[in-house]
Coordinates of C-alpha atoms and ligand atoms in Angstrom, one line a residue:
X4 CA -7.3 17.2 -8.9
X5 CA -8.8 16.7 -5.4
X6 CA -9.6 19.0 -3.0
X7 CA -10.2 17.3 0.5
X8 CA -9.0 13.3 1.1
X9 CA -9.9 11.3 4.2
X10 CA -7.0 8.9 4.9
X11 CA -7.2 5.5 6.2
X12 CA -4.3 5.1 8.0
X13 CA -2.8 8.2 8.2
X14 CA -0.1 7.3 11.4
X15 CA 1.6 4.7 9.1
X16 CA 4.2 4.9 6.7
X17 CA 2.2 5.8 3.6
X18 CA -0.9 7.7 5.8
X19 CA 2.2 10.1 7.2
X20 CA 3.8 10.6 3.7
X21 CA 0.1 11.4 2.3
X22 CA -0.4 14.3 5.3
X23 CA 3.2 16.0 3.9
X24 CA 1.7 16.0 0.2
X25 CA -1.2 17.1 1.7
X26 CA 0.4 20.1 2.8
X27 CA 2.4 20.0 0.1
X28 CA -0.1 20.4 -2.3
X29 CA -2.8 22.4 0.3
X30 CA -5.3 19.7 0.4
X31 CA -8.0 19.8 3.4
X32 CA -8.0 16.4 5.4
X33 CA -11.1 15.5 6.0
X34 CA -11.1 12.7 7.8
X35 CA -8.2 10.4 9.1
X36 CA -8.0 6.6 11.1
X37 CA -5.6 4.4 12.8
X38 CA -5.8 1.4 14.8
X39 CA -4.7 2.7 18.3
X40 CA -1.8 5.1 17.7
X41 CA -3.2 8.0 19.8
X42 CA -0.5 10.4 20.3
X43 CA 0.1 10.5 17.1
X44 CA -3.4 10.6 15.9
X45 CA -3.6 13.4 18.3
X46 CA -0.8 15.2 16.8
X47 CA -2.3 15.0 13.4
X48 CA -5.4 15.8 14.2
X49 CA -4.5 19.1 16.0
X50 CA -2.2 20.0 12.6
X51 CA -4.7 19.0 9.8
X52 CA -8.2 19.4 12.0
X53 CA -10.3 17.0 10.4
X54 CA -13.9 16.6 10.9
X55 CA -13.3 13.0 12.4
X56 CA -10.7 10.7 13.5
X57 CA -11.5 7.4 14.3
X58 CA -9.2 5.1 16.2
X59 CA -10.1 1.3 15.5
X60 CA -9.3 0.3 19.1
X61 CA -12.4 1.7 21.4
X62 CA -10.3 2.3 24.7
X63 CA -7.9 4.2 22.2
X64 CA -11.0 6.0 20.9
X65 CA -12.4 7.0 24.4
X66 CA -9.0 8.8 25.2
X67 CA -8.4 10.3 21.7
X68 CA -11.7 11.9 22.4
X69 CA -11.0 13.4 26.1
X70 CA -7.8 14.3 24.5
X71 CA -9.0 16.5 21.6
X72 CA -12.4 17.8 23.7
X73 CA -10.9 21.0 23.1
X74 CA -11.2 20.8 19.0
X75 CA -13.8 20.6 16.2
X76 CA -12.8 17.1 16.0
X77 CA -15.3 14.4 16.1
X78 CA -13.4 11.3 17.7
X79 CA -15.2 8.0 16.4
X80 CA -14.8 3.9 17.8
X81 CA -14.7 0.6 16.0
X82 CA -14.8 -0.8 12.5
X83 CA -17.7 0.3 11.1
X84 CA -16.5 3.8 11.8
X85 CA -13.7 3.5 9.2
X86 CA -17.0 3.4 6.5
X87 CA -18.0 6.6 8.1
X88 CA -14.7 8.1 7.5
X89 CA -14.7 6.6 3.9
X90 CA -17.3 8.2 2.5
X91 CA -17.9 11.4 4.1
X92 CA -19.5 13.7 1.1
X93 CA -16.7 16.7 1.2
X94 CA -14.4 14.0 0.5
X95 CA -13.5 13.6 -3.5
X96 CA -10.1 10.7 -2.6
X97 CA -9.8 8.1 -0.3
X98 CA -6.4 7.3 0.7
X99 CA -6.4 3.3 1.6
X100 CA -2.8 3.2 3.9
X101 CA -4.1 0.4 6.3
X102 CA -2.6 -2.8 6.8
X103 CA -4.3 -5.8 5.7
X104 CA -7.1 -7.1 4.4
X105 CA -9.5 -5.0 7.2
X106 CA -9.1 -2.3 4.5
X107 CA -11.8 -4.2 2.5
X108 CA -14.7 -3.3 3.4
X109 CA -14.4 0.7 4.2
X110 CA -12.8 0.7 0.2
X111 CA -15.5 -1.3 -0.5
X112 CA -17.8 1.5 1.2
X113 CA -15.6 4.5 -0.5
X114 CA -16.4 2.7 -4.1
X115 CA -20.0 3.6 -3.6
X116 CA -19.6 6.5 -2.5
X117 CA -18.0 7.2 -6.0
X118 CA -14.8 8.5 -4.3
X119 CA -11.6 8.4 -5.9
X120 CA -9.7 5.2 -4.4
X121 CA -5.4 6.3 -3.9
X122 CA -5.2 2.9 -3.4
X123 CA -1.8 1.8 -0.8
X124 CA -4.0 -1.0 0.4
X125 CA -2.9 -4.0 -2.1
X126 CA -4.0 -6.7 0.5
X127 CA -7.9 -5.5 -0.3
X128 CA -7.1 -5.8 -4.4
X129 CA -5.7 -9.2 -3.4
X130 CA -8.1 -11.1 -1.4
X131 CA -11.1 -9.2 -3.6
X132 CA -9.6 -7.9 -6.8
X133 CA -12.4 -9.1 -9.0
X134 CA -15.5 -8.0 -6.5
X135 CA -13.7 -4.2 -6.0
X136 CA -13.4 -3.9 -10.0
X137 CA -16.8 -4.4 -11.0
X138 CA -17.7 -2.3 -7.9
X139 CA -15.4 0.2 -9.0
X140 CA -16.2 -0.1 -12.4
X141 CA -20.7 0.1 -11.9
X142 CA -20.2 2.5 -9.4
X143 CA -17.7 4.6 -11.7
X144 CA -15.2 5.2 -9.3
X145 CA -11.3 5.8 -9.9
X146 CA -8.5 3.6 -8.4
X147 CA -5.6 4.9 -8.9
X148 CA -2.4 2.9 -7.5
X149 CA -0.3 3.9 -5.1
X150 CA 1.9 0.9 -5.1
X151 CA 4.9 2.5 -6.7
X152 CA 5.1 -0.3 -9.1
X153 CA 1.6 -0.1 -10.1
X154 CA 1.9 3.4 -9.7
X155 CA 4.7 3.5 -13.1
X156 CA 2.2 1.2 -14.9
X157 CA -0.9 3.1 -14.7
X158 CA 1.4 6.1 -15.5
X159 CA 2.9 3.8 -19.0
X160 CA -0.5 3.3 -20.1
X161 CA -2.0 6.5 -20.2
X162 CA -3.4 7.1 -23.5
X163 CA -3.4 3.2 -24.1
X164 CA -6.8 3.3 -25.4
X165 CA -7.1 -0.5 -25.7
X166 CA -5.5 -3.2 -23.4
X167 CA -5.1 -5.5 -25.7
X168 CA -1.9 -3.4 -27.1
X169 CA -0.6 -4.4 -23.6
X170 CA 1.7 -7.3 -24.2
X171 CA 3.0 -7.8 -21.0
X172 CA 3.6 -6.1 -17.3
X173 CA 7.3 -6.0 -15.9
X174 CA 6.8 -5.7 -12.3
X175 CA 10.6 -4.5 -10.8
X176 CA 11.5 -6.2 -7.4
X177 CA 14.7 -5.0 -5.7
X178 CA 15.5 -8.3 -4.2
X179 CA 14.8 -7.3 -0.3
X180 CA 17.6 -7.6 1.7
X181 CA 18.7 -11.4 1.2
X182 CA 18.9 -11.4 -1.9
X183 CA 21.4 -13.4 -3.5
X184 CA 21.2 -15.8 -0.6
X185 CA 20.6 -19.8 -1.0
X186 CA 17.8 -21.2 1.0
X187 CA 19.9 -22.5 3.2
X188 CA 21.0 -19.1 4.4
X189 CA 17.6 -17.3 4.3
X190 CA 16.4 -19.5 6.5
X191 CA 18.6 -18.3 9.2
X192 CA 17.9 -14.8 9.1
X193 CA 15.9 -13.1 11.9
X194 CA 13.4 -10.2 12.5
X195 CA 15.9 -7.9 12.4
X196 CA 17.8 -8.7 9.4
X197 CA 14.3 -8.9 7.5
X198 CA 13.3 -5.5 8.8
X199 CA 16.3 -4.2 7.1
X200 CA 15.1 -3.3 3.9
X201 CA 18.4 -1.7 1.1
X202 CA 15.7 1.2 -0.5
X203 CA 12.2 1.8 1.1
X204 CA 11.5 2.6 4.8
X205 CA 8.2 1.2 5.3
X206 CA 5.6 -0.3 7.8
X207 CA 6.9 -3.4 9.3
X208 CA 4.3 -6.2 7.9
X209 CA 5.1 -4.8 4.3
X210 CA 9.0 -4.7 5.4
X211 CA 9.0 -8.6 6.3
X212 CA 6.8 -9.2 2.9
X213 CA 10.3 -7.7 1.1
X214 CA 12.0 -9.7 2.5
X215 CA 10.0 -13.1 1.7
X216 CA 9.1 -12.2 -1.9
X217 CA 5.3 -12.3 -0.8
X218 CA 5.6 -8.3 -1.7
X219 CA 6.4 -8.8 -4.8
X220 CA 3.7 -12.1 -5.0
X221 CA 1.1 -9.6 -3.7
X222 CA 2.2 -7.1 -6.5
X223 CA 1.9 -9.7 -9.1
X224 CA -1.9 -10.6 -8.0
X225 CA -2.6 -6.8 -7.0
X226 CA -1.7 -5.8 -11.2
X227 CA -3.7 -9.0 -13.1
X228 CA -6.7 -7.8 -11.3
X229 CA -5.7 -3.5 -11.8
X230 CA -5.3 -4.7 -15.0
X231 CA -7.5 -7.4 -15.6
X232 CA -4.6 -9.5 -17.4
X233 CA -3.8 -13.0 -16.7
X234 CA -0.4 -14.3 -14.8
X235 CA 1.4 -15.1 -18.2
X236 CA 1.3 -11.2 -19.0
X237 CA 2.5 -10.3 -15.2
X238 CA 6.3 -10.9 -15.2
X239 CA 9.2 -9.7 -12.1
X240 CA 12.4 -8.9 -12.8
X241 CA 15.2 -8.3 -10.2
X242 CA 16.4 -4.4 -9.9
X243 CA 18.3 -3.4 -6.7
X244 CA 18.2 0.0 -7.8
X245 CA 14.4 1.0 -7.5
X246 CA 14.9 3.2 -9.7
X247 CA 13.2 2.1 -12.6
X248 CA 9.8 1.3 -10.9
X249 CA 8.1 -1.2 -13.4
X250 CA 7.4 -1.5 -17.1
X251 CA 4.8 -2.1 -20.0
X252 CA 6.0 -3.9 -22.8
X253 CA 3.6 -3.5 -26.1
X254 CA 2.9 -5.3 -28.8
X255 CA 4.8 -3.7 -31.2
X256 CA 7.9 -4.1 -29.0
X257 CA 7.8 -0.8 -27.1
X258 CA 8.7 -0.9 -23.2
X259 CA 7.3 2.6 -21.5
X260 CA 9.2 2.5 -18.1
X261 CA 8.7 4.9 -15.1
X262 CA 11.7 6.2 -13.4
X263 CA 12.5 8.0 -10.1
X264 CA 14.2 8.4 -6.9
X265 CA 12.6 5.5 -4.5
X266 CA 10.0 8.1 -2.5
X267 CA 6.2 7.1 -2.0
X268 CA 5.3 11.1 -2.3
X269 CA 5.8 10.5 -6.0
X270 CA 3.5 7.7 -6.4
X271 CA 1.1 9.3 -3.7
X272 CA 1.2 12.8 -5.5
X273 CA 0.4 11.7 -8.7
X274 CA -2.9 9.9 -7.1
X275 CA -3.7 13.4 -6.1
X276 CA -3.1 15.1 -8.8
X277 CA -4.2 12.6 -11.6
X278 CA -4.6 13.4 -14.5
X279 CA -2.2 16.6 -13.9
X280 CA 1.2 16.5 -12.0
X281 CA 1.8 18.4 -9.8
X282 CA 5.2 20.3 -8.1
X283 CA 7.5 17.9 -5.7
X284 CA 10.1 19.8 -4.1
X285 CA 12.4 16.8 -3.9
X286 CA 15.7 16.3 -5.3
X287 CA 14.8 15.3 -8.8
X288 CA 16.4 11.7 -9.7
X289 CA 19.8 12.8 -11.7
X290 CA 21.0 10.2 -14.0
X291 CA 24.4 10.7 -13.9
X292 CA 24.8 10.4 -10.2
X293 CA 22.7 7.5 -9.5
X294 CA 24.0 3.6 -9.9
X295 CA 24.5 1.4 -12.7
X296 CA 21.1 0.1 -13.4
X297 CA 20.9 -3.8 -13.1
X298 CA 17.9 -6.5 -14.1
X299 CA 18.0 -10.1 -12.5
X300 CA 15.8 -13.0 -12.9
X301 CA 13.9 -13.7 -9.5
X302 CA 15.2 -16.6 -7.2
X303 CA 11.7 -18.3 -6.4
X304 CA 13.8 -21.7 -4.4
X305 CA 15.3 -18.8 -1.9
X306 CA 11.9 -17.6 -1.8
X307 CA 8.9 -20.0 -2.2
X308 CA 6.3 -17.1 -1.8
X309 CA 6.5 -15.4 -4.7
X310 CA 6.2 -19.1 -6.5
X311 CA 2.8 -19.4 -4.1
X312 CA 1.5 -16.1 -4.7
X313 CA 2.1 -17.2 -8.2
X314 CA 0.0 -20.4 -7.7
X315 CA -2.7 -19.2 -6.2
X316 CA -3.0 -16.1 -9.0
X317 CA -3.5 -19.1 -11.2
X318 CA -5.8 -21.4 -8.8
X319 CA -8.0 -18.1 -9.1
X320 CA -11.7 -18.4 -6.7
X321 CA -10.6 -17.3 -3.0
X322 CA -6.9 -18.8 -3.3
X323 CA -5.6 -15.4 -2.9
X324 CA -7.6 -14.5 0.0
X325 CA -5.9 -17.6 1.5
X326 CA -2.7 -17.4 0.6
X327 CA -3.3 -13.6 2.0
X328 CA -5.0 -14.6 5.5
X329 CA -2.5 -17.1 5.8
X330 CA 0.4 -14.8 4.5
X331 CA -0.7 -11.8 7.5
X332 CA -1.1 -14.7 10.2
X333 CA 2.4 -15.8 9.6
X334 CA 3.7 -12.5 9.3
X335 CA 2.3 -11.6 12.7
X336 CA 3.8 -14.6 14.3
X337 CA 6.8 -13.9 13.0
X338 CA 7.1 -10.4 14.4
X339 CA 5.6 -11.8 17.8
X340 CA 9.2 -13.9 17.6
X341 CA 7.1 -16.6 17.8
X342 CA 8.1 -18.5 14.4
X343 CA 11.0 -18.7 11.7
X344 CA 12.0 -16.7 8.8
X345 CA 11.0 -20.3 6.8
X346 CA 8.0 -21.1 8.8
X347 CA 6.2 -18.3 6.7
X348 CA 6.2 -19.9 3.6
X349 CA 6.0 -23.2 5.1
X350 CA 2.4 -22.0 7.1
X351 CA 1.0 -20.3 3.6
X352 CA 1.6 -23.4 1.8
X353 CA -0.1 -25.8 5.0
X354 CA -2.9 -23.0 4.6
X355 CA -3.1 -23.4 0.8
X356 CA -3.2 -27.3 1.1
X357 CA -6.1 -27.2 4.1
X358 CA -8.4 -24.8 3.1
X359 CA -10.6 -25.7 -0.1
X360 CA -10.9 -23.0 -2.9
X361 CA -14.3 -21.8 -4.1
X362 CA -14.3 -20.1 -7.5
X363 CA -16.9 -16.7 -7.8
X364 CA -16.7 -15.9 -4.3
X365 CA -19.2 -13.3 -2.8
X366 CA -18.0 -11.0 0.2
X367 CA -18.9 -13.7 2.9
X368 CA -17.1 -16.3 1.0
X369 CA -14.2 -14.4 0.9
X370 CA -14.3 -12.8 4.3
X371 CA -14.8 -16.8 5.5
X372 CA -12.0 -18.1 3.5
X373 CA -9.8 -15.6 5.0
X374 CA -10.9 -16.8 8.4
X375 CA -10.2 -20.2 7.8
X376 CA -6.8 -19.3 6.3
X377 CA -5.9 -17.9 9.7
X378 CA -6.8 -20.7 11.7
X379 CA -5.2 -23.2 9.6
X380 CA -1.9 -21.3 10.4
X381 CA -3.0 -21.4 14.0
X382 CA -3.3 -24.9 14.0
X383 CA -7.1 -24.2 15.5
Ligands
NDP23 P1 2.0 0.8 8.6 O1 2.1 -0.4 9.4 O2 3.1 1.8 8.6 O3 0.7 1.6 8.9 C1 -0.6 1.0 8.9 C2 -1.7 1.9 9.3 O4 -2.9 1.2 9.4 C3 -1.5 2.6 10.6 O5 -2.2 3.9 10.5 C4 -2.2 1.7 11.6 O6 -2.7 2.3 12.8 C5 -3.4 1.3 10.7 N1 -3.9 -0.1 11.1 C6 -3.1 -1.2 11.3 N2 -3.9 -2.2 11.7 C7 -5.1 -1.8 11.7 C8 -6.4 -2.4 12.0 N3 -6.5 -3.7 12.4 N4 -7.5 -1.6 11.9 C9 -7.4 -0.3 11.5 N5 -6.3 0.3 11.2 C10 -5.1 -0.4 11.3 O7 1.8 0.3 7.1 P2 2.3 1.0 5.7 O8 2.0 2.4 5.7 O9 3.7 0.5 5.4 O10 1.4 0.2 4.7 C11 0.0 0.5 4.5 C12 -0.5 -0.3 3.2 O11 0.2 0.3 2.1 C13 -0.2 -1.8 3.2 O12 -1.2 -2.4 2.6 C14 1.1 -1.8 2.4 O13 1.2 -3.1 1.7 C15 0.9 -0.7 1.4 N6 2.1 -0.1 0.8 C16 3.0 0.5 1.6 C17 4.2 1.0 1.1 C18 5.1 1.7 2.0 O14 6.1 2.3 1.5 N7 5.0 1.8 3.3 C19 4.5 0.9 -0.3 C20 3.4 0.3 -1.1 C21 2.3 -0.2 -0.5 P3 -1.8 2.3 14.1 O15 -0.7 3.3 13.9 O16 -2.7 2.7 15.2 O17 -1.3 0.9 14.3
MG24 MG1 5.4 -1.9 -4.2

C-alpha cells in the first residue's frame, strides 16, 4: 500500500474522488495539479497541504501562489512542472486524473521515477500504449487501472500466472444515454442531452465520449495495450446496469466478473491499496435490491466511433494517437457549440483519412501525429 500520492488533476472528477480516499484511507498528498481551477486548488491545498501545486495556466499559477503565501505550499507554472509534481521522491503512486493526451509525458516522467502509475488517464495508454509499456515494464513500474472496466480486469486476473489462459476481455458499456436510438435520432441530440449520462457523474470531455461510444472505443485500445492482447480478444457488450464492470473469459470456459455499485472510489481505492483491499464505507452493492441485470450487443451504425476506435486498434502505428487528437478536437468543438453531435465522428474519420499512419512511432512521431490530427479537424 502507498503512503504519500501526488495527483495529476486533483480538481476534476477522478483527482476529487482520489483526495476523499485519501482521507479515507490517511494518505499524505504530496503533490497535486490542475489546469487553472484556482479556488479550488486553493481549497485543496489548504486541506491536504502538499509540498507543491502546480497550476498549468501561468496567470492561474501567479495568483495561486499570492493566494497560498501564507502556507508551506510551493505554487509551480507551466507544463514541465507537472514532471516536477510526478516524480517527487516522497511520492510512491501517481494518480494520472488529467484530461487528454497532455498526461503523456508527466506519466511518462512518473515511469522513471519507478512510481506506481493509478492510471485514470486512458487517453496517454491510447495515443502511446506500446512506448508507456516497455517504459513501464524496463523501468519496473506498476500501472494499475483506474478505469473501472479495466479496473474489474486487472482485479479477474490476479493470480493468472500466464496470459495466454486469457481467452478473451469483455469490456461492459452501459449504452450512454442514447442508447437504443437510430442514427437518425442521435444525430439530433445536443450538448445537453450528451452531458446527461444514466450511471457515472464525470468530467465533461469523458461525459460526451459516453455518449458517442468513443469511451468505450478508448477502453477497447486502453485494455489490448494493458494487456498486450490483440482486438479479436477485446470484446463490448451492452449493460445499462454498470454493475457488473467487465469480464475475463478463460480458456477453459471460466468468466471471472467484477461487480459493484457504479463509484470510482472502488476502482481508485483498490489502486491504493493493491495488492490488499482496503475498508470503503459505502453502501456495499446488495443484490437483491439492485436491477435485473441485462447484456446487449453494441449498436456501432448509431455510433460509428466505437467502429473507428476499432479500426484504428487494428491499423496499429500512430492511428490511435489520431483517432485520439482528432477525437479531443471534436470534442472540444462540440462543447464550444460550435459543431454537431454527428460532426464528431464525421471529423475523426476526415482526420483518419488525411493524416498518414506510421508504424513504431517514437515520442516525436507520436506527439506530431497528434498535432496533425488536430489540424485536420480544424481544417488548417
Ligand atoms: P475532469 O475534466 O473532471 O478533470 C480534469 C482534470 O485535469 C482537472 O483537474 C483539470 O484542471 C485538469 N486539466 C484539464 N486540462 C488540462 C491541461 N490542459 N493541462 C493540465 N491539466 C489539465 O476529468 P475527469 O476527472 O472526468 O477525467 C480525468 C481522466 O480520467 C480522463 O482521462 C478520463 O477519461 C479518465 N476517467 C474518468 C472517469 C470519471 O469517472 N470521471 C472514469 C474513468 C476514466 P482544471 O480543473 O483546472 O481544468
Ligand atoms: Mg471506464
Amino acid at each position: 500500500m502507498t503512503n504519500t500520492i501526488s495527483i495529476l488533476g486533483s480538481t476534476g472528477s477522478i483527482g476529487r474522488q482520489t483526495l476523499d480516499v485519501a482521507e479515507q484511507l490517511g494518505l499524505r498528498v504530496a503533490a497535486m495539479t490542475a489546469n487553472s481551477s484556482v479556488e479550488r486548488m486553493e481549497a485543496q491545498a489548504r486541506r491536504f497541504r502538499p509540498r507543491l501545486a502546480v497550476l498549468t495556466d501561468e496567470p492561474a499559477a501567479k495568483d495561486l501562489a499570492v493566494r497560498l503565501a501564507d502556507t508551506d505550499t510551493k505554487v509551480l507554472g507551466g507544463f514541465a512542472a507537472l514532471e516536477e509534481a510526478a516524480t517527487l521522491p516522497e511520492t510512491g503512486t501517481v494518480v494520472t486524473a488529467v484530461v487528454g493526451m497532455v498526461g503523456l509525458k508527466p506519466t511518462l516522467a512518473a515511469i522513471r521515477a519507478k512510481k506506481r502509475i493509478a492510471l485514470a488517464n486512458k487517453e496517454t495508454l491510447v495515443c502511446a500504449g506500446q512506448l508507456v509499456m516497455d517504459a513501464a515494464d524496463r523501468y519496473g513500474a506498476e500501472i494499475v487501472p483506474v478505469d473501472s472496466e479495466h479496473s474489474a480486469i486487472f482485479q479477474c486476473v490476479q493470480g493468472c500466472a500466464d496470459r495466454r489462459e486469457i481467452k478473451r476481455l469483455i469490456l461492459t458499456c452501459s449504452g450512454g444515454p442514447f442508447y437504443g436510438m437510430t442514427y437518425d435520432e442521435v444525430g439530433k441530440m445536443t450538448k445537453a442531452d450528451a452531458l446527461k449520462h444514466p450511471n457515472w457523474k464525470m468530467g465533461p470531455k469523458i461525459t460526451v465520449d459516453c455518449a458517442t461510444l468513443m469511451n468505450k472505443g478508448l477502453e477497447v485500445i486502453e485494455a489490448m495495450r494493458l494487456y498486450r492482447l490483440p482486438l479479436e480478444q477485446v470484446s463490448v457488450v451492452i449493460h445499462r446496469q454498470s454493475i457488473v464492470h467487465s469480464l475475463v473469459e478463460y480458456r477453459d470456459g471460466a468468466v471471472l466478473a467484477q461487480l459493484g455499485t457504479p463509484d470510482m472510489r472502488l476502482p481508485i481505492r483498490y489502486a491504493m491499496t493493491y495488492p490488499n483491499r482496503g475498508e470503503n464505507p459505502a453502501e456495499p452493492l446488495d443484490l437483491l435490491s439492485c436491477p435485473p441485470l441485462t447484456f446487449a450487443a453494441p449498436d456501432r451504425e448509431s455510433f460509428p466511433c466505437l467502429r473507428l476506435a476499432e479500426k484504428a486498434a487494428n491499423q496499429g502505428g500512430t492511428a490511435c494517437a489520431i483517432l485520439n487528437g482528432a477525437n479531443e478536437e471534436a470534442v472540444r468543438l462540440f462543447l464550444a457549440d460550435r459543431i454537431g453531435f454527428h460532426d464528431i465522428p464525421r471529423l475523426v474519420e476526415k482526420a483518419g483519412r488525411e493524416v498518414p499512419v506510421v508504424q513504431n512511432p517514437d515520442l516525436e512521431e507520436i506527439l506530431a501525429a497528434d498535432r496533425a490530427a488536430r489540424r485536420a479537424v480544424l481544417g488548417k
